[in-house]
CSV table of C-alpha atoms in Angstrom, one decimal:
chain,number,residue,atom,x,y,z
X,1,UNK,CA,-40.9,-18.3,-12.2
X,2,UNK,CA,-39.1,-15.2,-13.4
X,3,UNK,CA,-40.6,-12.1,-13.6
X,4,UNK,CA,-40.8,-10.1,-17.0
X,5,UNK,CA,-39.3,-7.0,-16.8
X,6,UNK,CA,-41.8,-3.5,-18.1
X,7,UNK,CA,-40.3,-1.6,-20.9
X,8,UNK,CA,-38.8,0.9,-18.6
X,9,UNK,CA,-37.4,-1.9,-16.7
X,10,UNK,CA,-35.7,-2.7,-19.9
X,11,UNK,CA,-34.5,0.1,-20.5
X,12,UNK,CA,-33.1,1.1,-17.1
X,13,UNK,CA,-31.3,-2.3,-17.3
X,14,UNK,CA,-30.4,-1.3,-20.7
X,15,UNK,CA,-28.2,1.5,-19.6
X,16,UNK,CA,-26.7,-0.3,-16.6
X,17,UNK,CA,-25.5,-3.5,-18.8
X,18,UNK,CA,-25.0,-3.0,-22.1
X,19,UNK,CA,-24.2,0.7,-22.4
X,20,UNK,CA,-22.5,0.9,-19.0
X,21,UNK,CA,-19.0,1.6,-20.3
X,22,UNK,CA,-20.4,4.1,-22.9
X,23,UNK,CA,-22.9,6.1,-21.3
X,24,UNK,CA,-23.2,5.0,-17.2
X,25,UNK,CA,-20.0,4.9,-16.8
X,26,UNK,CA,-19.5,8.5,-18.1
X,27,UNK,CA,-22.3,9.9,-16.9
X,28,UNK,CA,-21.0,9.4,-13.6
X,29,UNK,CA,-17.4,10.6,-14.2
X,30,UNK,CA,-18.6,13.6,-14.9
X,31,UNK,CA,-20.8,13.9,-12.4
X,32,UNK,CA,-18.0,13.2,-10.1
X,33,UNK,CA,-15.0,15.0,-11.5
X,34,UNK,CA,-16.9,18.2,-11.9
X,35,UNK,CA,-18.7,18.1,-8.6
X,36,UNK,CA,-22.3,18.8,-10.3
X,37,UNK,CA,-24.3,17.0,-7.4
X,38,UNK,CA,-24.0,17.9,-4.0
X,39,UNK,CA,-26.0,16.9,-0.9
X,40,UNK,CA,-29.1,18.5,-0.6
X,41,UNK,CA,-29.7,19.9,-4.2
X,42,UNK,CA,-32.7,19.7,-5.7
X,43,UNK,CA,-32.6,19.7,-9.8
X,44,UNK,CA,-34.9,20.6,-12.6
X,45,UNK,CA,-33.9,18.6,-14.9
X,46,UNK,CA,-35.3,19.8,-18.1
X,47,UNK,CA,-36.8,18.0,-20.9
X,48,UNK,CA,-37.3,19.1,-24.4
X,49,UNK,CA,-38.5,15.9,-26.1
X,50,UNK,CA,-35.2,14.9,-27.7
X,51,UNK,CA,-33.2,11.8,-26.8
X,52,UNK,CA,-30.5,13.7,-25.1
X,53,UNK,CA,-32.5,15.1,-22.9
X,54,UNK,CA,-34.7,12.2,-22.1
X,55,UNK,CA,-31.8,10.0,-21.6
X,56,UNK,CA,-30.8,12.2,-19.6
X,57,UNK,CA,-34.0,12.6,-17.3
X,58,UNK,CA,-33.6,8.4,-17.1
X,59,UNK,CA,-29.8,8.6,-15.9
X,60,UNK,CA,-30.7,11.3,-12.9
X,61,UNK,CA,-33.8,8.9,-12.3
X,62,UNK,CA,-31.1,6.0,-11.9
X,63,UNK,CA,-28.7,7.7,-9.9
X,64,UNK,CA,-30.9,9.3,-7.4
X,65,UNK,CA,-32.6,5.8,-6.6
X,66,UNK,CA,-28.7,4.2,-6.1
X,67,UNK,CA,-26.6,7.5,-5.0
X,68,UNK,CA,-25.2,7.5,-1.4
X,69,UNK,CA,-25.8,11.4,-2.0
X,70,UNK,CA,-29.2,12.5,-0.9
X,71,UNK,CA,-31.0,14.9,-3.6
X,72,UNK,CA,-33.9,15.9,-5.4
X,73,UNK,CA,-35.3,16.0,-8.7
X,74,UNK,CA,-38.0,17.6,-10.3
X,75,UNK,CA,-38.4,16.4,-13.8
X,76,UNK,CA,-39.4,19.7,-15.9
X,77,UNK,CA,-40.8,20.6,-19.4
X,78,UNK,CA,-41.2,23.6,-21.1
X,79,UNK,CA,-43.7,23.8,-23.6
X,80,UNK,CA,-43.0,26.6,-26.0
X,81,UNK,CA,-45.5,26.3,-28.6
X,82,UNK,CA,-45.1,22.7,-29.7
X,83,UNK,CA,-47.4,21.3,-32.0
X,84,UNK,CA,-49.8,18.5,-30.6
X,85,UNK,CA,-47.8,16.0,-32.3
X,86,UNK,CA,-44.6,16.9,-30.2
X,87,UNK,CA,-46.4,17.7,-26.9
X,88,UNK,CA,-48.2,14.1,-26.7
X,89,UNK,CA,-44.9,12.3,-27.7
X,90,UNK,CA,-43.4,13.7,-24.9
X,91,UNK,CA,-46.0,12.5,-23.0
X,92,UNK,CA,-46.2,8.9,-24.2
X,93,UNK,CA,-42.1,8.8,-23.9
X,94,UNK,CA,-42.1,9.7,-20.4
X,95,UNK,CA,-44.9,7.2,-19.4
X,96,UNK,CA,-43.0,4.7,-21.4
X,97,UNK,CA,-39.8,5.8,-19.3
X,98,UNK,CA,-41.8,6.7,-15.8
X,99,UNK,CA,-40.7,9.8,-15.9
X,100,UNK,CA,-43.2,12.1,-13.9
X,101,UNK,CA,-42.5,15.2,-15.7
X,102,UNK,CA,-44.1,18.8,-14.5
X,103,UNK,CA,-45.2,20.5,-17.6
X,104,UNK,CA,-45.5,23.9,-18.2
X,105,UNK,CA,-46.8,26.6,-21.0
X,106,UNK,CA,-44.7,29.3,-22.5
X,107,UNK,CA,-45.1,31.9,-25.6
X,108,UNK,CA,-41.9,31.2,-26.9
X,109,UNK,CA,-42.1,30.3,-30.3
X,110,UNK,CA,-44.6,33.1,-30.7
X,111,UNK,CA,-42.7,35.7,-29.9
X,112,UNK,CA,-39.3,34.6,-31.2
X,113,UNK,CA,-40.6,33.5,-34.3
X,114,UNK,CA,-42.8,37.1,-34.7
X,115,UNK,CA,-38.9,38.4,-34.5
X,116,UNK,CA,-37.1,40.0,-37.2
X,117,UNK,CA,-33.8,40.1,-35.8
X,118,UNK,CA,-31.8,36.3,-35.0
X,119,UNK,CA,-35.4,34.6,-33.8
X,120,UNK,CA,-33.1,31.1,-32.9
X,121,UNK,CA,-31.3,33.4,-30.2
X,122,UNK,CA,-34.1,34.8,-28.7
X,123,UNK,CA,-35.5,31.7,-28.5
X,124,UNK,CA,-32.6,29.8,-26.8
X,125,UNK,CA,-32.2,33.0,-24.3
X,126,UNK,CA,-36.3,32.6,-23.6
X,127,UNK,CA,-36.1,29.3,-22.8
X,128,UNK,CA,-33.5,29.4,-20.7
X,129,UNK,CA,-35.1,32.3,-18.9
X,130,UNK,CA,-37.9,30.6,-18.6
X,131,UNK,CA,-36.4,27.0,-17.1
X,132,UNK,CA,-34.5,29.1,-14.3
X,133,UNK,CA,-37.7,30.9,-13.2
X,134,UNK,CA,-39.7,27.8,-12.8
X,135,UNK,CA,-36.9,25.6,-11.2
X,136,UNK,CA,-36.4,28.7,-8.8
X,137,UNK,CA,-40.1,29.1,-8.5
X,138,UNK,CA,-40.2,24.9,-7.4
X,139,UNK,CA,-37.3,25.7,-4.8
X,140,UNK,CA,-35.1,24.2,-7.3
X,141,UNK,CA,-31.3,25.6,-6.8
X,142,UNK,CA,-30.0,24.1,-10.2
X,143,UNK,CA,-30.7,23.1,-13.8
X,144,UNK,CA,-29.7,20.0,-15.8
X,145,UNK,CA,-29.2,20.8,-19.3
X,146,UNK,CA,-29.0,17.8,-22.1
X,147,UNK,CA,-25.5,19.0,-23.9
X,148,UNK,CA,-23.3,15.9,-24.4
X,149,UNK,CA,-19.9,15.5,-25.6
X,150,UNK,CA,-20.2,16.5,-29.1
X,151,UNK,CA,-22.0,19.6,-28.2
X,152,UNK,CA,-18.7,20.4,-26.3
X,153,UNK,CA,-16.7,19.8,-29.2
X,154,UNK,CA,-18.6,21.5,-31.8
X,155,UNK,CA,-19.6,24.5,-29.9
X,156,UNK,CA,-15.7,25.2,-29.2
X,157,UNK,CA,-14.9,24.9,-32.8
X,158,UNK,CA,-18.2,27.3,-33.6
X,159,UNK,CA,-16.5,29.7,-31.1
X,160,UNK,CA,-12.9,30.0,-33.1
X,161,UNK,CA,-14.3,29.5,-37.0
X,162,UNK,CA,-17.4,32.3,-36.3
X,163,UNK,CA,-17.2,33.9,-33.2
X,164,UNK,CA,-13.2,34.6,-33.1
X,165,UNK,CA,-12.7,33.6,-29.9
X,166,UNK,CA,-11.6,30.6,-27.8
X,167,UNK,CA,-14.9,29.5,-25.7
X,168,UNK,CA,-15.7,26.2,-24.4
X,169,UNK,CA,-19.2,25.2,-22.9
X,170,UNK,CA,-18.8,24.8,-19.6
X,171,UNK,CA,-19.8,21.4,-17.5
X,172,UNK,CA,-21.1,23.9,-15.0
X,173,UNK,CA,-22.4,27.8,-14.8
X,174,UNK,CA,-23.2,29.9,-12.3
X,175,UNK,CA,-26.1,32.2,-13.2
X,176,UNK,CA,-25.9,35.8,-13.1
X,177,UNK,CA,-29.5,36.7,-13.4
X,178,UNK,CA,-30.8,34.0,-11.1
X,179,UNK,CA,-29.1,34.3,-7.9
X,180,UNK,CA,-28.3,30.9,-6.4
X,181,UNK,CA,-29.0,28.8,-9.4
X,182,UNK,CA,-26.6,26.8,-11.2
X,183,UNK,CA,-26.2,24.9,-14.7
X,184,UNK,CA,-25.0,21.3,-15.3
X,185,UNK,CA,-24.4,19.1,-17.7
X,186,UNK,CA,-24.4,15.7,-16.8
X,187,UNK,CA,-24.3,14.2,-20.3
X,188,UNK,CA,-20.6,16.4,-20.7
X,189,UNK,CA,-18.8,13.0,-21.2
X,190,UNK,CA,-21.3,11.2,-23.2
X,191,UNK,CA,-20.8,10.5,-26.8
X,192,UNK,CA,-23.6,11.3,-29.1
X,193,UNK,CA,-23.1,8.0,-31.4
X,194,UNK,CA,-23.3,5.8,-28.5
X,195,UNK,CA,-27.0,8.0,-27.2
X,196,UNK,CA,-28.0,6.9,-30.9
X,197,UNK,CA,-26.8,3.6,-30.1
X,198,UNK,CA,-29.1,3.2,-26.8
X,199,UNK,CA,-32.1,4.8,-28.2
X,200,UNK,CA,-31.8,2.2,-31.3
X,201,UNK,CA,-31.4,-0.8,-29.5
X,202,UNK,CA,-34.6,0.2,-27.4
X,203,UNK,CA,-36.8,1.0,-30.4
X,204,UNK,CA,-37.3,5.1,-29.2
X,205,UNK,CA,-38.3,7.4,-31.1
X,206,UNK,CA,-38.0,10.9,-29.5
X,207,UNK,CA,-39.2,14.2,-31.4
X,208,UNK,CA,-36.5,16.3,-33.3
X,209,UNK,CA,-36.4,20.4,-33.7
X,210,UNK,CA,-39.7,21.2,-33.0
X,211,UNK,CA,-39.1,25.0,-33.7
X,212,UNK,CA,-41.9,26.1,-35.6
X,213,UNK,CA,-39.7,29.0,-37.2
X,214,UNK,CA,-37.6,26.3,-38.9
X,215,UNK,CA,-39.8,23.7,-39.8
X,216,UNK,CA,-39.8,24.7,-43.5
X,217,UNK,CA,-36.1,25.8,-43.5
X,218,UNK,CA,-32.4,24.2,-43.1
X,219,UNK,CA,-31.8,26.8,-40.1
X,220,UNK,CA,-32.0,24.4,-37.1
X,221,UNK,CA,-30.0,21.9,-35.9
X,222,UNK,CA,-30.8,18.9,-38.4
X,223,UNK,CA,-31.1,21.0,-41.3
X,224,UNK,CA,-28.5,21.5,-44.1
X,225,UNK,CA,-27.3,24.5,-43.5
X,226,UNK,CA,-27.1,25.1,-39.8
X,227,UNK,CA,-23.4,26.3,-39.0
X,228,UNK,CA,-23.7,23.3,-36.3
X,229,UNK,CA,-24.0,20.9,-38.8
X,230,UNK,CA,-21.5,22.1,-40.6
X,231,UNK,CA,-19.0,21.9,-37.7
X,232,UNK,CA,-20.3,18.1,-37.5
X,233,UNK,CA,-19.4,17.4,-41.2
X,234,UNK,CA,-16.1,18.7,-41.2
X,235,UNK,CA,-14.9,16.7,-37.8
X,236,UNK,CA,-16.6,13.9,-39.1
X,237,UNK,CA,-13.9,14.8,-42.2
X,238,UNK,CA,-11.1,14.9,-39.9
X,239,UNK,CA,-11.7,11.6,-37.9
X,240,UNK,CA,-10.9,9.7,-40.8
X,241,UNK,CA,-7.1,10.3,-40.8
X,242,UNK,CA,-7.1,11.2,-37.1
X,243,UNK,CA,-10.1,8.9,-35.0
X,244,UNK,CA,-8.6,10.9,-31.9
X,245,UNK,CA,-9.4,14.1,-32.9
X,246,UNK,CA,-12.2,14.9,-31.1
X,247,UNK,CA,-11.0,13.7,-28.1
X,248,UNK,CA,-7.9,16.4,-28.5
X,249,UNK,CA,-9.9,18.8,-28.8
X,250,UNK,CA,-11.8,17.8,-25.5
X,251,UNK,CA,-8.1,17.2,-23.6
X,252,UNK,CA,-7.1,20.8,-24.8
X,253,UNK,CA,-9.8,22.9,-23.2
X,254,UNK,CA,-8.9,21.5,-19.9
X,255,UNK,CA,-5.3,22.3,-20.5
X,256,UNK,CA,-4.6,25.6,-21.8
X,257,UNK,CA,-1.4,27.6,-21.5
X,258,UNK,CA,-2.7,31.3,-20.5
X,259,UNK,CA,0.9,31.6,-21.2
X,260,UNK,CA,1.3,31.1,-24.4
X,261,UNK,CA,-1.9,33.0,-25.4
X,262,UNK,CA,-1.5,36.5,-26.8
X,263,UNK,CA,-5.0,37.7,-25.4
X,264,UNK,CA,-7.9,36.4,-22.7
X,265,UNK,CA,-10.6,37.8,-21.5
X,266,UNK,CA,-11.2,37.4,-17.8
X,267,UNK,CA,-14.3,38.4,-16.3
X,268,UNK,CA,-15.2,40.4,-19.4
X,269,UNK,CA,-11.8,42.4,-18.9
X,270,UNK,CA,-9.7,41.5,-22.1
X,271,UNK,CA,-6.2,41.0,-21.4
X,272,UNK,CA,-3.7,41.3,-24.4
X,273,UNK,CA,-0.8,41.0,-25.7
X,274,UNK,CA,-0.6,44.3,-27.4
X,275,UNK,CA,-0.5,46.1,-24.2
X,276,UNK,CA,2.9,45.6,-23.8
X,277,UNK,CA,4.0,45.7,-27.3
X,278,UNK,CA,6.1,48.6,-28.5
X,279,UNK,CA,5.9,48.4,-31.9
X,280,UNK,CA,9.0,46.3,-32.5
X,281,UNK,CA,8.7,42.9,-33.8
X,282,UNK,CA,10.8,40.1,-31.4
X,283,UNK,CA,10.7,42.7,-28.7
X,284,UNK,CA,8.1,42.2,-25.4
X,285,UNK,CA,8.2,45.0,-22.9
């Protein structure tokens, strides 16, 4: 008689059948074309309570039970002030996933919301303090962030449109605070339409921003007037006459011509073009 599979069963199976071309498959390319596991490492992969992130504490799950590379993972969330609603649907999704997640309590919120000055960037640069001091402290020697493919895309379009500058997020980071401890991101190749995709077809629900600062105000990521958002409406725009678009974008940050750029920036040291200008226009010293 066959057995019936548990929900997580179901899931796992989920991700290995029906989205293997769109999400295992991809997962694993990156994971092997930007070197993110070696043997030996143990990860904290960390969870915020969104489907990104918790598909992406199932993935690791799957790969260290069938990788010929031998490493660890340690299954991590931060809570930084949720609400009890958020903190026990974290809970009750990683049961539902067997995920044995280590939890532990930050001030966060408190303090970046009590902040007059750009609250949503103290609060990213908190959290991500915080993560790399508790993987460290759990002899972790890398972090697994949740940043997928779109994220890529959007974040190097935020970069030119409001920060001036060409800046891609990065598959991989070294830190410079945390000596020894890396970033990846394993989702890097992973379309967000097709994590929407798996989390429909298996009935999840996974919490959204849970910032308490932007609860009542289009700020975060979901709202209506999050520059992010923004971003996402206008390359939504842009795939109707081209459907490639995105991927272009994706192609070009792994192919650019230092050569034809009239200023980089290379370990903080700016190198321009203006240097070597006299003054004259058509003439290059």
């Amino acid at each position: 008689m066959k057995r019936t599979l548990e929900p997580h069963e179901l899931i796992e199976r989920s991700i290995i059948k029906k989205f293997r071309k769109t999400i295992w498959n991809p997962f694993t390319l990156a994971v092997r074309q930007y070197h993110l596991i070696q043997p030996g490492d143990r990860i904290a992969v960390c969870i915020s309570g969104g489907k990104d992130s918790m598909l992406m504490a199932k993935l690791m799950q799957l790969l260290q039970r069938y990788s010929e590379v031998p490493f660890e993972v340690v299954f991590l969330v931060m809570d930084p002030g949720y609400n009890e609603i958020n903190r026990n649907k974290i809970e009750s999704n990683a049961a539902l996933l067997h995920i044995p997640i280590t939890v532990f309590e930050t001030d966060v919120f408190e303090v970046a919301n009590n902040s007059e000055k750009n609250p949503c960037y103290l609060c990213a640069r908190m959290r991500r303090g915080y993560l790399y001091s508790k993987a460290q402290s759990l002899g972790c020697n890398k972090i697994a962030l949740g940043h997928h493919f779109n994220d890529v895309i959007e974040t190097t379009v935020m970069s030119m449109f409001y920060g001036s500058q060409m800046q891609a997020m990065l598959p991989k980071l070294h830190s410079t605070n945390f000596e020894g401890m890396e970033l990846i991101r394993p989702l890097y190749c992973i379309h967000e339409e097709d994590i929407l995709a798996w989390k429909q077809y298996n009935d999840l629900e996974f919490i959204q921003c849970a910032c308490r600062f932007t609860e009542n105000c289009t700020m975060c990521d979901n709202g209506g007037g999050s520059k992010r958002q923004e971003v996402k409406i206008l390359l939504r725009r842009l795939r109707r006459d081209n459907p490639n678009i995105e991927r272009s974008i994706f192609n070009s940050i792994h192919s650019v011509n230092l050569d034809m750029m009239p200023g980089y920036k290379t370990g903080g040291v700016l190198h321009s073009f203006l240097e070597n200008y006299d003054g004259h226009a058509g003439e290059n010293r």
